[in-house]
Coordinates of C-alpha atoms and ligand atoms in Angstrom, one line a residue:
X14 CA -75.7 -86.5 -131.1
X15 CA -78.5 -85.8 -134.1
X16 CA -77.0 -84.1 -137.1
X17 CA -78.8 -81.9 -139.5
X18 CA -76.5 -83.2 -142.5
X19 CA -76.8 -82.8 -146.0
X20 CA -73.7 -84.5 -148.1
X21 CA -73.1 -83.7 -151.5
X22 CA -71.5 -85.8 -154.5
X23 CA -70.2 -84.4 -157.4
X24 CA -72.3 -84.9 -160.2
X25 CA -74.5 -81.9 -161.7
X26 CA -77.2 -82.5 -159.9
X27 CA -76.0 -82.2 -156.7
X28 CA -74.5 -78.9 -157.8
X29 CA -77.6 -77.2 -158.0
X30 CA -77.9 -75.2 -155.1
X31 CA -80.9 -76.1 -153.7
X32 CA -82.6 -77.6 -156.6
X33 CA -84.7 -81.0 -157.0
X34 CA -83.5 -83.7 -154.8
X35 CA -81.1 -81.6 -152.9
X36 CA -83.7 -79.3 -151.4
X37 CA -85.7 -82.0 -150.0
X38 CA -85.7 -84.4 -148.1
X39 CA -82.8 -86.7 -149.9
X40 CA -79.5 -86.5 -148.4
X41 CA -78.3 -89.8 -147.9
X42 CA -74.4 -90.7 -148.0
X43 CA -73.3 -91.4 -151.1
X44 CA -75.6 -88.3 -153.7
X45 CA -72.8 -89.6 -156.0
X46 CA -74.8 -92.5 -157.1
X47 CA -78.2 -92.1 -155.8
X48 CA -79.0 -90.4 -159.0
X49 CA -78.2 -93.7 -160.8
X50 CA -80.3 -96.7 -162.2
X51 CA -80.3 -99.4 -158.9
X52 CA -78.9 -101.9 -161.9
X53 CA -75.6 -98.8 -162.4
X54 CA -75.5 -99.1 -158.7
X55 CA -74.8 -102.9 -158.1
X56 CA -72.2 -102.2 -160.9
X57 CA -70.1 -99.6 -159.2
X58 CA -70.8 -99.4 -155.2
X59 CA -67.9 -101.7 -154.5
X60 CA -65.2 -100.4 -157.1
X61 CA -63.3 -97.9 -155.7
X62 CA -62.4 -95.5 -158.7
X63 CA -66.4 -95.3 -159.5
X64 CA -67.5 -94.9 -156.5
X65 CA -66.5 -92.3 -154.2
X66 CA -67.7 -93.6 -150.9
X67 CA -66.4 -97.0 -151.7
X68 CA -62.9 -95.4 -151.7
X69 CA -62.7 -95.3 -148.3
X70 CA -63.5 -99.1 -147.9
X71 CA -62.7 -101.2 -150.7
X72 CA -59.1 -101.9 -152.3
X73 CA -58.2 -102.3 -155.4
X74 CA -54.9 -103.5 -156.9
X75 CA -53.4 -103.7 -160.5
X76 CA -50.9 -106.5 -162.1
X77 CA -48.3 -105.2 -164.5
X78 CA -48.5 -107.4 -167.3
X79 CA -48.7 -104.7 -170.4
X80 CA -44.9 -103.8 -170.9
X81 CA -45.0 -102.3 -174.4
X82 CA -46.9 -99.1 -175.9
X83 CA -48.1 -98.1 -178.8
X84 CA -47.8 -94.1 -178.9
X85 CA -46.0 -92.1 -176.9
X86 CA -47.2 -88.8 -174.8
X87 CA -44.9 -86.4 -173.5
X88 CA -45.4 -86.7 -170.1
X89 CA -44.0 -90.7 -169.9
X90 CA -40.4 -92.4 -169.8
X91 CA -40.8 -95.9 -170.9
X92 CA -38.7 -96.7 -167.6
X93 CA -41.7 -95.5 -165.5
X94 CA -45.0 -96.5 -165.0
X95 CA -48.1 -95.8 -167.5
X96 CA -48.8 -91.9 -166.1
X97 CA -52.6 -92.6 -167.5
X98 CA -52.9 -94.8 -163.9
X99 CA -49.7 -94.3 -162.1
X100 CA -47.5 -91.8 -160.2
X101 CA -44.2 -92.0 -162.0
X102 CA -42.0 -95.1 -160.4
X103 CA -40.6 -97.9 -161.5
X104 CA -42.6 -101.1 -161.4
X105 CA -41.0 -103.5 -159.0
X106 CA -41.8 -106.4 -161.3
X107 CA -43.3 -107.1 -164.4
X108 CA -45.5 -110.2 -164.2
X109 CA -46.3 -113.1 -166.3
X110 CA -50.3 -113.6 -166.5
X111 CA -49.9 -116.9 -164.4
X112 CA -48.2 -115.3 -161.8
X113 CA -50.3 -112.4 -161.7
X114 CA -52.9 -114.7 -161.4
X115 CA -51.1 -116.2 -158.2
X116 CA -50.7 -112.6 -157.0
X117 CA -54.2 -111.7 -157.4
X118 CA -55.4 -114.9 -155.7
X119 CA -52.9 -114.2 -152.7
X120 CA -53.8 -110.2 -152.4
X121 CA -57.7 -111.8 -152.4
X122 CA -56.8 -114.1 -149.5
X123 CA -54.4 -111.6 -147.4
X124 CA -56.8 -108.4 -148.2
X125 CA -60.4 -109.2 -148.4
X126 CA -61.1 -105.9 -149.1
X127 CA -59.3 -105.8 -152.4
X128 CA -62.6 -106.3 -155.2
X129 CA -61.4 -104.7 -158.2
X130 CA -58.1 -106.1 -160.7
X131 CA -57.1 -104.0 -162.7
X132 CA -54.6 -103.8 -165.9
X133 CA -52.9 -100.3 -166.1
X134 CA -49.7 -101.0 -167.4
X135 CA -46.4 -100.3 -167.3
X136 CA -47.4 -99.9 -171.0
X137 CA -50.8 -100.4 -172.6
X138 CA -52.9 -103.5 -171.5
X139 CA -54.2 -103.6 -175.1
X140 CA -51.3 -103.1 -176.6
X141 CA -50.0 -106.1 -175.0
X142 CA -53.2 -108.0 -175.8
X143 CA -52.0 -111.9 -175.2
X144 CA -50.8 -110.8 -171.7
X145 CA -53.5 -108.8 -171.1
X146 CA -56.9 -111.2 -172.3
X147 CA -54.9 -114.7 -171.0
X148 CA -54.6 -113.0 -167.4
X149 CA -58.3 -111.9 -168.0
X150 CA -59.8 -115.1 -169.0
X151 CA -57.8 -117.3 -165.7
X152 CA -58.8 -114.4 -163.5
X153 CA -62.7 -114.5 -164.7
X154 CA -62.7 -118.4 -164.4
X155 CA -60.7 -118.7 -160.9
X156 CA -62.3 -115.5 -159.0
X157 CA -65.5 -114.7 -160.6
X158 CA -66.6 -112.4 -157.5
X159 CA -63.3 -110.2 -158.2
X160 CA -64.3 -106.8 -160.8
X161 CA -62.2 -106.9 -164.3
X162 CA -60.7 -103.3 -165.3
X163 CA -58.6 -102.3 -167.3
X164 CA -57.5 -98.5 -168.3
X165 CA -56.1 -97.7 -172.0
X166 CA -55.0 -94.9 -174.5
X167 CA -57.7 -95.9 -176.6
X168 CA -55.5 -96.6 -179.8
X169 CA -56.5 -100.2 -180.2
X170 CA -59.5 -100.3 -178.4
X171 CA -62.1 -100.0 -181.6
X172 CA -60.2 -103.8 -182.1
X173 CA -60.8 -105.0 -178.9
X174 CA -64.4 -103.7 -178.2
X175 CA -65.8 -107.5 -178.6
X176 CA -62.6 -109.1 -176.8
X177 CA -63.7 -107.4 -173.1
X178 CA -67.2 -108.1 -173.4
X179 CA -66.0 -111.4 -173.2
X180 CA -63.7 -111.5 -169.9
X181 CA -66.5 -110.0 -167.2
X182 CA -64.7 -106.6 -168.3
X183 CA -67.3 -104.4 -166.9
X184 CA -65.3 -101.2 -165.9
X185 CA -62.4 -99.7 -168.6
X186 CA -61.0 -96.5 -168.5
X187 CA -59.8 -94.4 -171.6
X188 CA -57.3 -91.3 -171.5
X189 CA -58.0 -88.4 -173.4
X190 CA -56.5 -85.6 -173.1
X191 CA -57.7 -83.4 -176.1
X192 CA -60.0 -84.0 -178.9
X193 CA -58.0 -81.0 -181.4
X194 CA -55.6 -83.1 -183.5
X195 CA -53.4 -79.6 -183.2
X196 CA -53.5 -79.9 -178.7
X197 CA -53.0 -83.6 -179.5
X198 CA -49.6 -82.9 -181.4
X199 CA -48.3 -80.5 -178.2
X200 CA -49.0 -84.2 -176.1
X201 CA -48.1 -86.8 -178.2
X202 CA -45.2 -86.8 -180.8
X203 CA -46.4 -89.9 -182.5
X204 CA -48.3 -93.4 -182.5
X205 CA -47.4 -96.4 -184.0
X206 CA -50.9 -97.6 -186.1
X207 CA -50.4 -100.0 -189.1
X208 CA -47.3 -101.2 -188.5
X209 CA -46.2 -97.3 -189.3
X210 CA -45.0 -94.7 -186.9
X211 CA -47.4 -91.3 -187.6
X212 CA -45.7 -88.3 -186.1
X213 CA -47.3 -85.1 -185.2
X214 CA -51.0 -83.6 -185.7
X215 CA -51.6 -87.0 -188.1
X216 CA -50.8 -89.4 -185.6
X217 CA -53.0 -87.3 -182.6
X218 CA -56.3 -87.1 -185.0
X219 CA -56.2 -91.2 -185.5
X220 CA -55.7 -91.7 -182.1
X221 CA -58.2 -89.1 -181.2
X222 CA -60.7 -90.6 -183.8
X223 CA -60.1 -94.1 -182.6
X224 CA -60.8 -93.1 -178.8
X225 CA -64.0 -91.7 -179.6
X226 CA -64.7 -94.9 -181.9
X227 CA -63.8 -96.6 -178.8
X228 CA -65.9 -95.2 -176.2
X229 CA -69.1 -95.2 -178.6
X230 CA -68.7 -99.0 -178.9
X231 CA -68.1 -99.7 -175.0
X232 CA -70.8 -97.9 -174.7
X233 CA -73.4 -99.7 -177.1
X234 CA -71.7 -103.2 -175.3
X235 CA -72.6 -101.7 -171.8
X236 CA -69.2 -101.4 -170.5
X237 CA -68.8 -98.3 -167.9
X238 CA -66.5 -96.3 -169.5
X239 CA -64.3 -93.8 -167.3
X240 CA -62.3 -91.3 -169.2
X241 CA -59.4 -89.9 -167.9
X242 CA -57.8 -86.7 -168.7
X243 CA -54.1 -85.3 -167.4
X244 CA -54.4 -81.6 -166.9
X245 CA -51.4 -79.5 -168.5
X246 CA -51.5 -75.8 -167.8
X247 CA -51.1 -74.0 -171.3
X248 CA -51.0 -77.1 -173.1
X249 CA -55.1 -78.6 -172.5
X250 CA -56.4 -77.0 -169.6
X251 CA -58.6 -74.6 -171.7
X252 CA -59.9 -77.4 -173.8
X253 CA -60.9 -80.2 -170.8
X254 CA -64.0 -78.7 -170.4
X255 CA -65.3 -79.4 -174.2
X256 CA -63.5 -82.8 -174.1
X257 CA -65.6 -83.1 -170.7
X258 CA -69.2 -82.6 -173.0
X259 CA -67.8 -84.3 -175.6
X260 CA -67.2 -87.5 -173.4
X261 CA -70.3 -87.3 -171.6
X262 CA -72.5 -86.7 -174.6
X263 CA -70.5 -90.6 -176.4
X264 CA -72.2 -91.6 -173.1
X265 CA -68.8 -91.6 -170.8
X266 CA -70.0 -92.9 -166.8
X267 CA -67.5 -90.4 -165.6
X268 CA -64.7 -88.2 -165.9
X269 CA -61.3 -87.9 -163.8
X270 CA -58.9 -84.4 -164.8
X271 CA -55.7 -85.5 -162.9
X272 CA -52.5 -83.0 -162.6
X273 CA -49.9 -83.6 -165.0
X274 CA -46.8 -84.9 -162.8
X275 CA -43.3 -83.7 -164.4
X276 CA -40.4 -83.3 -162.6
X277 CA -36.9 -83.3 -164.3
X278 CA -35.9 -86.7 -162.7
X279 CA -38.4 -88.4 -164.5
X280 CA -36.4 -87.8 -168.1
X281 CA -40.2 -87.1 -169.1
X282 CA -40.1 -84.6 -172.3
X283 CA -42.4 -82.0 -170.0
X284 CA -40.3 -82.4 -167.1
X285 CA -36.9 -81.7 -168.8
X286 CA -38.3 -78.8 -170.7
X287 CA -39.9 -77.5 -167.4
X288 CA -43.7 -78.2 -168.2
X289 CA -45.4 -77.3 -164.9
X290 CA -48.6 -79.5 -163.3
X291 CA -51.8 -77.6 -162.2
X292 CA -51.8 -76.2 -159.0
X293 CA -54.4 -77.7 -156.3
X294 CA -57.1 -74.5 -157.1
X295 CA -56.6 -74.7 -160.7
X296 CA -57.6 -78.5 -160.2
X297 CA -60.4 -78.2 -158.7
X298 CA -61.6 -74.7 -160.5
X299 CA -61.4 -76.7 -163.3
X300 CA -63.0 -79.7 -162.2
X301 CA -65.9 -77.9 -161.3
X302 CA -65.9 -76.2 -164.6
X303 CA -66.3 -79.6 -166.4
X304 CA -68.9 -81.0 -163.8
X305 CA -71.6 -78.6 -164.8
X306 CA -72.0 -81.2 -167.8
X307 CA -70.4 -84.4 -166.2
X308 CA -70.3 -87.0 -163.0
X309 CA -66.4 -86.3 -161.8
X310 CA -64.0 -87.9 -160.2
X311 CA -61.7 -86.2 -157.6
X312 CA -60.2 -88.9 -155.6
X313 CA -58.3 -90.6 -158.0
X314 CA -54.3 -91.3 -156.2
X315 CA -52.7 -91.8 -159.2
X316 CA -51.7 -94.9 -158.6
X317 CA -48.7 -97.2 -159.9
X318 CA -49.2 -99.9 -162.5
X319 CA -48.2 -101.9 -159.7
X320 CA -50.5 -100.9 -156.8
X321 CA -52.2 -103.0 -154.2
X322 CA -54.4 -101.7 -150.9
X323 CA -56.8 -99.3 -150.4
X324 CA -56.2 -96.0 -152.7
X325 CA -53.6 -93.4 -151.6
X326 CA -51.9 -96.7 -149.8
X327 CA -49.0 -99.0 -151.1
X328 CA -49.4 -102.5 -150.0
X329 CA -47.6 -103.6 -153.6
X330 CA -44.1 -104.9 -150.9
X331 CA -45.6 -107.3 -149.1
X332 CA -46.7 -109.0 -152.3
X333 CA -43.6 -109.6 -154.1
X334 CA -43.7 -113.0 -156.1
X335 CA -41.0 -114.4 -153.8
X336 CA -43.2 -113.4 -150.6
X337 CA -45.9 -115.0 -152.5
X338 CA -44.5 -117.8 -152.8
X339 CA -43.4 -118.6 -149.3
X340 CA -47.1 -118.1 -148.1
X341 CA -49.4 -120.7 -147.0
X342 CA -52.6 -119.5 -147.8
X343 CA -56.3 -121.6 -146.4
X344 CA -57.9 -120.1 -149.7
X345 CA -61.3 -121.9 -148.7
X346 CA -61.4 -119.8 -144.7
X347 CA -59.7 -116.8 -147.1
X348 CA -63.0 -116.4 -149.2
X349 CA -64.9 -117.2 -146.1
X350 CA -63.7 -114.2 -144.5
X351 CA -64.2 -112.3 -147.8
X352 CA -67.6 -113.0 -148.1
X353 CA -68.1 -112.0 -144.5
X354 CA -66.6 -108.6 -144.8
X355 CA -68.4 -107.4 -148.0
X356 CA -71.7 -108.4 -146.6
X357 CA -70.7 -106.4 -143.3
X358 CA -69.7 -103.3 -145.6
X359 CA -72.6 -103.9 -147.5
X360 CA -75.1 -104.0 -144.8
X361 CA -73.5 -100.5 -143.5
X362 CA -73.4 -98.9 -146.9
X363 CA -76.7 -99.7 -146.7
X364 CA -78.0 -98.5 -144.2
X365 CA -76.1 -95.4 -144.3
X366 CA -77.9 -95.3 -147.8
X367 CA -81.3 -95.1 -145.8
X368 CA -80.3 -92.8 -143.2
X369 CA -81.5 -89.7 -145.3
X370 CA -81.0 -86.3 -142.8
X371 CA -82.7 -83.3 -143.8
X372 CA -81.0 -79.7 -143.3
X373 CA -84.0 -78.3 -141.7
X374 CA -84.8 -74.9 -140.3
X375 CA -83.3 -75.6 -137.3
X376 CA -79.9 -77.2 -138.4
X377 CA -79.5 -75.4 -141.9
X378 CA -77.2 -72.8 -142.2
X379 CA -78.7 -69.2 -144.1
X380 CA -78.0 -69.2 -147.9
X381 CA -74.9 -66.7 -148.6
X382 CA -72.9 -68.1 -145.3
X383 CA -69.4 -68.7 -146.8
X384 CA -68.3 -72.0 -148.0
X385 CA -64.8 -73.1 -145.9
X386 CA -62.1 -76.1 -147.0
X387 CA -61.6 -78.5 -144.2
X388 CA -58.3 -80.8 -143.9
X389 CA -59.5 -84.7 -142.7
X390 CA -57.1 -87.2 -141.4
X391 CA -58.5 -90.9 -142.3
X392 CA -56.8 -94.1 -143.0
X393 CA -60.3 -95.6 -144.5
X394 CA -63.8 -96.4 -143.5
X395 CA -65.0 -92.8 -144.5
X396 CA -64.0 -92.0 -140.6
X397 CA -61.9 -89.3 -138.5
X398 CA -59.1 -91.8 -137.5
X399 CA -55.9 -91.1 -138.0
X400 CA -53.3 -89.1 -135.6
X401 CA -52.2 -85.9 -137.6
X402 CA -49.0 -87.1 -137.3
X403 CA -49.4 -90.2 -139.3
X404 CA -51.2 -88.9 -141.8
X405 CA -49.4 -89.0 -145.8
X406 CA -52.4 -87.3 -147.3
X407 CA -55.3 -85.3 -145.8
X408 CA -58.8 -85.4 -147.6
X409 CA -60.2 -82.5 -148.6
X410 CA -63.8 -81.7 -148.0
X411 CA -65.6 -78.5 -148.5
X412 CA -68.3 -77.4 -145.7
X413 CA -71.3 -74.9 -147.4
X414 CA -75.0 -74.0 -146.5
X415 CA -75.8 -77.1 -149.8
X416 CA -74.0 -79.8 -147.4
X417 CA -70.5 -81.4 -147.4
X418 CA -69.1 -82.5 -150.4
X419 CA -65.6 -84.0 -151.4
X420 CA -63.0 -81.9 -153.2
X421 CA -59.7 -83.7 -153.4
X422 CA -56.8 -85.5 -151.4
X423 CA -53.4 -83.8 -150.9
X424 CA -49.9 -85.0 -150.2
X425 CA -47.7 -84.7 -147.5
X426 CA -44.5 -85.7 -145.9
X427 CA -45.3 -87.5 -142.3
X428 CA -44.6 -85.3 -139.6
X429 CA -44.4 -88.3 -137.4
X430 CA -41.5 -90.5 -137.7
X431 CA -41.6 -93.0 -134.4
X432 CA -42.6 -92.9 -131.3
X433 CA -45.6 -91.7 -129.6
X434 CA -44.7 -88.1 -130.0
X435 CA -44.7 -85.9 -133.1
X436 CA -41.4 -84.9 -134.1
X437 CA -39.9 -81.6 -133.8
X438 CA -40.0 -81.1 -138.3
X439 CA -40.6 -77.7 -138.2
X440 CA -40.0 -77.4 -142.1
X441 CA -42.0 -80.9 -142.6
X442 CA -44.8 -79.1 -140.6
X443 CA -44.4 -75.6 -142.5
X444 CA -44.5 -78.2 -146.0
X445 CA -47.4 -79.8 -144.5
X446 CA -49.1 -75.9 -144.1
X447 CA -48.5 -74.9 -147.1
X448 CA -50.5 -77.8 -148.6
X449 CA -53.0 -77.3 -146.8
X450 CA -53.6 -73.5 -148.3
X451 CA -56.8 -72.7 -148.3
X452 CA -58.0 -75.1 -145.4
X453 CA -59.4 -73.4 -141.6
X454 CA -59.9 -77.1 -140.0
X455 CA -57.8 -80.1 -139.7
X456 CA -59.3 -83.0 -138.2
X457 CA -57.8 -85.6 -136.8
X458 CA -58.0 -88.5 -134.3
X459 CA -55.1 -86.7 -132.2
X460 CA -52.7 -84.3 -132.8
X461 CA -49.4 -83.4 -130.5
X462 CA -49.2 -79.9 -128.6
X463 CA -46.4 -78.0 -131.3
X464 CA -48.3 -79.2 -134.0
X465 CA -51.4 -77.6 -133.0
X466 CA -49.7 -74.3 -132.0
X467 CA -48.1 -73.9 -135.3
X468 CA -50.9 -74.9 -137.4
X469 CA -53.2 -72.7 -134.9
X470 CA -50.6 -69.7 -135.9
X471 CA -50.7 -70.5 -139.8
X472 CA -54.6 -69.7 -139.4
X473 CA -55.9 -73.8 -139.7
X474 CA -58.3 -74.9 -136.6
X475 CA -57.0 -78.2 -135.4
X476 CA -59.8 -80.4 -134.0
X477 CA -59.4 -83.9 -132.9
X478 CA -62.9 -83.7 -131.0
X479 CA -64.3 -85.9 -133.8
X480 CA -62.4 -89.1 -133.7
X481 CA -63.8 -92.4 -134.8
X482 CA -67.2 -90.0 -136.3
X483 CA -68.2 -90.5 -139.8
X484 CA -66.1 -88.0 -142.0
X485 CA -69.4 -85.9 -143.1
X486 CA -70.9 -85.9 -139.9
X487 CA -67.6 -84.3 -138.4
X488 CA -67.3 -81.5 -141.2
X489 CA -70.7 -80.4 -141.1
X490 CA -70.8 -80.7 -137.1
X491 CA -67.6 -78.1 -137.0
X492 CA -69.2 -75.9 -139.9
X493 CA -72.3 -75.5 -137.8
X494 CA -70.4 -74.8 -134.3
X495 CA -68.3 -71.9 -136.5
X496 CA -72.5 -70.5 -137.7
X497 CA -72.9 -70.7 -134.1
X498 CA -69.8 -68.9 -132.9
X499 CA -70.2 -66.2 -135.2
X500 CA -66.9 -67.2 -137.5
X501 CA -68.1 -67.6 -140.8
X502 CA -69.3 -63.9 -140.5
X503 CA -65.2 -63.0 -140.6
X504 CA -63.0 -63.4 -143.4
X505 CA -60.1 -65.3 -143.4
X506 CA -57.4 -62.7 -142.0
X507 CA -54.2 -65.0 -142.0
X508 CA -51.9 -66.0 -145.0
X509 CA -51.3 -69.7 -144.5
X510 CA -48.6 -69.6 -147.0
X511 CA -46.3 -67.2 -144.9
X512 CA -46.1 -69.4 -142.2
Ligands
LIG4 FE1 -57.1 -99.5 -161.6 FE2 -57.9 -97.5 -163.1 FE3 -59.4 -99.7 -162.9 FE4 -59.2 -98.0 -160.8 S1 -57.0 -97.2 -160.8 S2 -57.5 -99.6 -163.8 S3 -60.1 -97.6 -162.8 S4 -58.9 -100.2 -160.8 FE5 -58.4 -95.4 -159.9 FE6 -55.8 -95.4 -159.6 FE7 -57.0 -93.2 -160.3 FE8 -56.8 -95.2 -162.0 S5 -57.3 -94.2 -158.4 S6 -55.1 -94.0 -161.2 S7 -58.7 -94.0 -161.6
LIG5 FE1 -46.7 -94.0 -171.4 FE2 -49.2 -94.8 -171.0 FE3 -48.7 -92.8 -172.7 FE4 -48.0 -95.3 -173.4 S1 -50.1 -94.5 -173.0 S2 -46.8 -93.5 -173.6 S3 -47.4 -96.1 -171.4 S4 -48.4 -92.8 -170.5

């Protein structure tokens, strides 16, 4: 089947309705980048945080080597992972540079798809600079063909500026989260700079001043810089959008807002005082808010300082240094077989690069048509491939007359627990509805007969029609059967939430 198929990345330009490129006749798979220098390109299409499209085939994993921290923000407990990469969790194991060096070597040889290392925490990689550069400097010298990152609070990074232009360091990420001394004091209640601990609106307008310092000077060394931001309702969220210019106009590659996480358990100062997270629409309203002026990110998982596999997957068990050590790794046939799969994923990326589909007449849906949220189902490869049952987290894509474009993942609980029939969780699946608010479609490779009848009640299509197609292709091929059938002339009459 031909598709009239327009897909849409996030950045301004492919905002614009149907302005400049996207009117035309450039539509090609990944917009995200195609707006970008070929020599920005080669720099980002296999690292999965930069690149959007490469999410859904390339891994990346991180080593915790950075124990200790130099300030402190309100939404971290020491005991958890760094929350400026990680979803709150103990690391299993904190590593010494050698052995993450074993580790990385091992997850290389067992995952081929794993290109990017990065250093996250449990603390802050530059705070923790021996551990930090030493793991850098083995890693550059034993697997040059593996992508250095490394994500920070920014504190020490004006000191370290010429250090990670030294290591292959070509990607780091910096969290800020304000750039008002007076927000910074509601988010962190001191740093420790000089050998001095600096509470309050003090300590936030050094470390404020020394991000910015930090991202100017990555920037005039060529390093991509990624900022990230955690989004607090009442605390930042009004402010994002400034720090979002600010960012972008010190010459920032791209910017991530990612949901506060507090929950009591965590012993976190915002969870045991109550501090709420944004919910999914306030996300994304404001991530849309801050990409009139900036490239954004919106499939960031979160992740664990310890995190290996694809993103939104947790490989990290079967790498423990005492599995590691039992294995008996051909590293020779290992890179053989790594070199073979990136040029394969290459070659596709490619050429789904060059197939550029048009929204003509014919295929192109009328201007004013509403916009709907479809629910996807993937375990990778940018396909419609995973049983609805199986699924942790369904992608989020948004179907309008401009194309497809991404807006976010969600979580679930798995419906499926064994077996080769979905379970009978009728409060999993009523969870699972309500995170799905919003959403008409669910696609998925299969899907089991309650399942569909509940979900069919809550007001959310399921379609497993599209299995194995490419994501895009899928969404744009329902949205235009729905034009056809007359159903994006109704409005939405159902509450998903009261199912
Ligand atoms: Fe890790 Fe961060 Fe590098 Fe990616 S994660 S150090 S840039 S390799 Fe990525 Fe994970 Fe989000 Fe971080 S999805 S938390 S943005
Ligand atoms: Fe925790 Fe990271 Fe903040 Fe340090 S920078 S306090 S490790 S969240």
């Amino acid at each position: 089947m031909s598709l009239d198929l327009k897909v849409l990345g996030n950045t301004a330009e492919n905002h614009a309705p149907q302005g400049g490129c996207s009117a035309g006749s450039c539509g090609s798979t990944d917009d995200q980048l195609s707006h970008l220098p070929e020599s920005v390109r080669q720099r980002v299409f296999n690292h999965p945080c930069y690149s959007e499209q490469a999410h859904h085939h390339f891994a990346r994993m991180h080593v915790a080597v950075a124990p200790a921290c130099n300030i402190q923000c309100n939404y971290c407990n020491r005991k958890y992972d760094c929350a400026n990469e990680s979803r709150p969790g103990v690391v299993s194991e904190l590593l010494t540079p050698k052995q993450a060096v074993k580790k990385t070597m091992a997850v290389a040889a067992n995952i081929p798809q794993m290109t990017v290392l990065g250093i996250a925490g449990p603390g802050d990689p530059l705070a923790n600079p021996n551990r930090t550069f030493t793991t850098f400097r083995k890693l550059s010298e034993q697997a040059p063909d593996i992508k250095l990152c490394v994500s920070t609070n920014g504190l020490a990074l004006p000191d370290y500026a010429d250090e990670l232009t030294k290591h292959n360091i070509d990607h780091v990420t910096i969290t800020m989260n304000c750039i008002d001394p007076e927000i910074g004091a509601k988010i962190y209640p001191w740093i420790y700079w000089e050998n001095k601990r600096i509470r309050g609106a003090e300590g936030a307008r050094i470390l404020i001043e020394r991000q910015q310092r930090g991202l100017e000077m990555l920037v005039e060394r060529d390093i991509l810089v990624k900022v990230n931001s955690v989004m607090i309702p009442g605390v930042n969220d009004m402010h994002l959008a400034e720090v979002s210019r600010i960012v972008k106009q010190k010459g920032a590659f791209l910017h991530n807002v990612m949901p506060l996480i507090a929950e009591a358990e965590h012993g976190t100062y915002f969870g045991l005082m109550g501090q709420r997270g944004p919910t999914p629409p306030e996300l994304q309203a404001l991530q849309d808010e801050c990409s009139g002026d900036m490239n954004m990110m919106r499939h960031c998982r979160q992740c664990r300082a310890d995190a290996v596999g694809l993103l939104g997957e947790d490989r990290g068990a079967e790498f423990t240094m005492d599995k590691i050590e039992e294995m008996e790794i051909d590293y020779p046939a290992a890179m053989e077989r790594r070199k073979k799969l990136h040029d394969a994923i290459h070659a596709e990326l490619n050429a789904n690069g060059n197939q550029h589909t048009n929204l003509t007449s014919d295929g192109g849906i009328p201007e004013g048509t509403r916009p709907i949220l479809m629910a996807v189902a993937s375990q990778g490869g940018g396909l419609v491939n995973q049983h609805f049952g199986h699924a942790k987290e369904f992608l989020i894509y948004e179907a309008s007359p401009s194309g497809v474009r991404f807006i976010s993942h969600r979580k679930t609980d798995l419906y499926c627990t064994g077996g080769d029939t979905c379970g009978d969780g009728d409060s999993i699946l009523r969870e699972i509805i309500q995170a799905l608010e919003g959403c008409e479609v669910v696609l998925c490779s299969k899907i089991g007969y309650e399942p569909w009848e509940l979900l069919e009640e809550a007001g959310i299509q399921p379609n497993g029609e599209h299995a194995m197609v490419k994501i895009e292709e899928a969404v744009w091929s329902v949205y235009s059967e729905m034009h056809k059938a007359g159903k994006l002339a109704e409005k939405k009459v159902r509450l998903q939430a009261s199912a």
